[in-house]
C-alpha cells in the first residue's frame, strides 16, 4: 500500500476510527502506550490516564467546558498528546460509563 492510498483510507474513517488509528500508531512508535487503567481505590476506580490520578471523565468534561487539547496539555504538562488520544478513544468506546462518572461528580459538587 502506498502512503497516498493509506491517506485516502484514513480520511474515510469516522472520528472514533481515526482516534483508534492514532492510538495504534502511537503504541507502535512508543513501544507500547500505557493507555488507560482502572485501579480499585484510585479515583473511585474510574478510568484514568495510566500512572496518574487524572480520570478520563475529567478530561472529557474539560473539553466540554471549552478547553482545547492544547490547553489541557498546558494544564497537565506531564500528559502527552498520546494520552489524550487514548482518553478520547476510551471515552468514545465507553460513553455511558463516562457520562455516569460526570453525573456522579456533578452531584457531589452540588
PDB file of C-alpha atoms in Angstrom:
ATOM      1  CA  UNK A   1       0.000   0.000   0.000  1.00  0.00           C
ATOM      2  CA  UNK A   2       1.295   3.452  -0.845  1.00  0.00           C
ATOM      3  CA  UNK A   3       1.209   6.395   1.517  1.00  0.00           C
ATOM      4  CA  UNK A   4      -1.340   8.087  -0.766  1.00  0.00           C
ATOM      5  CA  UNK A   5      -3.630   5.041  -0.570  1.00  0.00           C
ATOM      6  CA  UNK A   6      -3.275   4.999   3.200  1.00  0.00           C
ATOM      7  CA  UNK A   7      -4.075   8.704   3.373  1.00  0.00           C
ATOM      8  CA  UNK A   8      -7.265   8.167   1.350  1.00  0.00           C
ATOM      9  CA  UNK A   9      -8.341   5.337   3.630  1.00  0.00           C
ATOM     10  CA  UNK A  10      -7.590   7.347   6.778  1.00  0.00           C
ATOM     11  CA  UNK A  11      -9.616  10.288   5.518  1.00  0.00           C
ATOM     12  CA  UNK A  12     -12.616   7.985   5.059  1.00  0.00           C
ATOM     13  CA  UNK A  13     -12.620   6.966   8.743  1.00  0.00           C
ATOM     14  CA  UNK A  14     -15.027   8.482  11.254  1.00  0.00           C
ATOM     15  CA  UNK A  15     -13.620  10.368  14.267  1.00  0.00           C
ATOM     16  CA  UNK A  16     -13.612   7.346  16.565  1.00  0.00           C
ATOM     17  CA  UNK A  17     -11.856   5.210  13.989  1.00  0.00           C
ATOM     18  CA  UNK A  18      -9.288   7.975  13.409  1.00  0.00           C
ATOM     19  CA  UNK A  19      -8.601   8.185  17.153  1.00  0.00           C
ATOM     20  CA  UNK A  20      -8.161   4.418  17.262  1.00  0.00           C
ATOM     21  CA  UNK A  21      -5.780   4.558  14.290  1.00  0.00           C
ATOM     22  CA  UNK A  22      -3.729   7.240  16.039  1.00  0.00           C
ATOM     23  CA  UNK A  23      -3.684   5.125  19.177  1.00  0.00           C
ATOM     24  CA  UNK A  24      -2.356   2.140  17.210  1.00  0.00           C
ATOM     25  CA  UNK A  25       0.350   4.273  15.594  1.00  0.00           C
ATOM     26  CA  UNK A  26       1.287   5.829  18.928  1.00  0.00           C
ATOM     27  CA  UNK A  27       1.697   2.404  20.502  1.00  0.00           C
ATOM     28  CA  UNK A  28       3.885   1.334  17.611  1.00  0.00           C
ATOM     29  CA  UNK A  29       6.102   4.413  17.909  1.00  0.00           C
ATOM     30  CA  UNK A  30       6.389   4.410  21.687  1.00  0.00           C
ATOM     31  CA  UNK A  31       6.882   0.670  22.199  1.00  0.00           C
ATOM     32  CA  UNK A  32       3.524   0.368  23.870  1.00  0.00           C
ATOM     33  CA  UNK A  33       1.360   3.144  25.172  1.00  0.00           C
ATOM     34  CA  UNK A  34       0.497   2.996  28.833  1.00  0.00           C
ATOM     35  CA  UNK A  35      -3.062   3.851  27.918  1.00  0.00           C
ATOM     36  CA  UNK A  36      -5.951   3.873  30.316  1.00  0.00           C
ATOM     37  CA  UNK A  37      -6.139   1.983  33.589  1.00  0.00           C
ATOM     38  CA  UNK A  38      -8.707   1.299  36.270  1.00  0.00           C
ATOM     39  CA  UNK A  39      -7.324   0.679  39.730  1.00  0.00           C
ATOM     40  CA  UNK A  40      -9.576  -0.108  42.691  1.00  0.00           C
ATOM     41  CA  UNK A  41      -9.145   2.601  45.314  1.00  0.00           C
ATOM     42  CA  UNK A  42      -7.670   5.125  42.887  1.00  0.00           C
ATOM     43  CA  UNK A  43     -10.098   7.861  41.837  1.00  0.00           C
ATOM     44  CA  UNK A  44     -13.007   5.640  42.817  1.00  0.00           C
ATOM     45  CA  UNK A  45     -11.894   3.004  40.338  1.00  0.00           C
ATOM     46  CA  UNK A  46     -12.649   5.330  37.414  1.00  0.00           C
ATOM     47  CA  UNK A  47     -10.711   5.011  34.168  1.00  0.00           C
ATOM     48  CA  UNK A  48      -7.583   7.176  34.421  1.00  0.00           C
ATOM     49  CA  UNK A  49      -4.600   8.021  32.306  1.00  0.00           C
ATOM     50  CA  UNK A  50      -2.129   5.299  33.302  1.00  0.00           C
ATOM     51  CA  UNK A  51       0.241   6.166  36.133  1.00  0.00           C
ATOM     52  CA  UNK A  52      -1.775   9.286  37.007  1.00  0.00           C
ATOM     53  CA  UNK A  53      -4.818  10.163  39.031  1.00  0.00           C
ATOM     54  CA  UNK A  54      -6.396  12.006  36.102  1.00  0.00           C
ATOM     55  CA  UNK A  55      -9.763  10.452  35.271  1.00  0.00           C
ATOM     56  CA  UNK A  56     -10.841  10.236  31.653  1.00  0.00           C
ATOM     57  CA  UNK A  57     -14.237  11.717  32.583  1.00  0.00           C
ATOM     58  CA  UNK A  58     -12.473  14.815  33.936  1.00  0.00           C
ATOM     59  CA  UNK A  59     -10.640  15.381  30.656  1.00  0.00           C
ATOM     60  CA  UNK A  60     -13.874  14.857  28.711  1.00  0.00           C
ATOM     61  CA  UNK A  61     -15.568  17.386  30.963  1.00  0.00           C
ATOM     62  CA  UNK A  62     -12.717  19.873  30.437  1.00  0.00           C
ATOM     63  CA  UNK A  63     -13.235  19.532  26.699  1.00  0.00           C
ATOM     64  CA  UNK A  64     -16.975  20.132  27.086  1.00  0.00           C
ATOM     65  CA  UNK A  65     -16.200  23.282  29.043  1.00  0.00           C
ATOM     66  CA  UNK A  66     -14.328  24.576  26.011  1.00  0.00           C
ATOM     67  CA  UNK A  67     -10.735  23.600  26.708  1.00  0.00           C
ATOM     68  CA  UNK A  68      -8.770  22.687  23.611  1.00  0.00           C
ATOM     69  CA  UNK A  69      -6.383  19.756  23.626  1.00  0.00           C
ATOM     70  CA  UNK A  70      -3.518  22.254  23.655  1.00  0.00           C
ATOM     71  CA  UNK A  71      -4.943  23.978  26.747  1.00  0.00           C
ATOM     72  CA  UNK A  72      -5.453  20.633  28.503  1.00  0.00           C
ATOM     73  CA  UNK A  73      -1.825  19.728  27.794  1.00  0.00           C
ATOM     74  CA  UNK A  74      -0.759  23.098  29.238  1.00  0.00           C
ATOM     75  CA  UNK A  75      -2.828  22.455  32.373  1.00  0.00           C
ATOM     76  CA  UNK A  76      -1.385  18.946  32.735  1.00  0.00           C
ATOM     77  CA  UNK A  77       2.199  19.284  31.456  1.00  0.00           C
ATOM     78  CA  UNK A  78       3.067  15.673  32.269  1.00  0.00           C
ATOM     79  CA  UNK A  79       0.383  14.417  29.852  1.00  0.00           C
ATOM     80  CA  UNK A  80       1.164  13.783  26.204  1.00  0.00           C
ATOM     81  CA  UNK A  81      -0.893  14.084  23.051  1.00  0.00           C
ATOM     82  CA  UNK A  82      -0.928  10.270  23.009  1.00  0.00           C
ATOM     83  CA  UNK A  83      -2.526  10.297  26.472  1.00  0.00           C
ATOM     84  CA  UNK A  84      -5.328  12.489  25.129  1.00  0.00           C
ATOM     85  CA  UNK A  85      -5.792  10.270  22.087  1.00  0.00           C
ATOM     86  CA  UNK A  86      -6.119   7.312  24.442  1.00  0.00           C
ATOM     87  CA  UNK A  87      -8.572   9.219  26.624  1.00  0.00           C
ATOM     88  CA  UNK A  88     -10.777  10.279  23.697  1.00  0.00           C
ATOM     89  CA  UNK A  89     -10.786   6.783  22.221  1.00  0.00           C
ATOM     90  CA  UNK A  90     -11.680   5.283  25.606  1.00  0.00           C
ATOM     91  CA  UNK A  91     -14.431   7.859  26.135  1.00  0.00           C
ATOM     92  CA  UNK A  92     -15.887   7.203  22.678  1.00  0.00           C
ATOM     93  CA  UNK A  93     -15.910   3.466  23.319  1.00  0.00           C
ATOM     94  CA  UNK A  94     -17.321   3.801  26.862  1.00  0.00           C
ATOM     95  CA  UNK A  95     -19.643   6.771  26.570  1.00  0.00           C
ATOM     96  CA  UNK A  96     -22.226   5.660  29.153  1.00  0.00           C
ATOM     97  CA  UNK A  97     -19.525   4.984  31.751  1.00  0.00           C
ATOM     98  CA  UNK A  98     -18.036   8.443  31.199  1.00  0.00           C
ATOM     99  CA  UNK A  99     -21.449  10.149  31.268  1.00  0.00           C
ATOM    100  CA  UNK A 100     -22.279   8.385  34.547  1.00  0.00           C
ATOM    101  CA  UNK A 101     -18.986   9.452  36.118  1.00  0.00           C
ATOM    102  CA  UNK A 102     -19.583  13.072  35.078  1.00  0.00           C
ATOM    103  CA  UNK A 103     -23.115  12.973  36.534  1.00  0.00           C
ATOM    104  CA  UNK A 104     -21.874  11.476  39.791  1.00  0.00           C
ATOM    105  CA  UNK A 105     -19.175  14.119  40.108  1.00  0.00           C
ATOM    106  CA  UNK A 106     -21.653  16.926  39.427  1.00  0.00           C
ATOM    107  CA  UNK A 107     -23.969  15.550  42.136  1.00  0.00           C
ATOM    108  CA  UNK A 108     -21.122  15.560  44.661  1.00  0.00           C
ATOM    109  CA  UNK A 109     -20.307  19.169  43.771  1.00  0.00           C
ATOM    110  CA  UNK A 110     -23.856  20.445  44.423  1.00  0.00           C
TER     111      UNK A 110
END
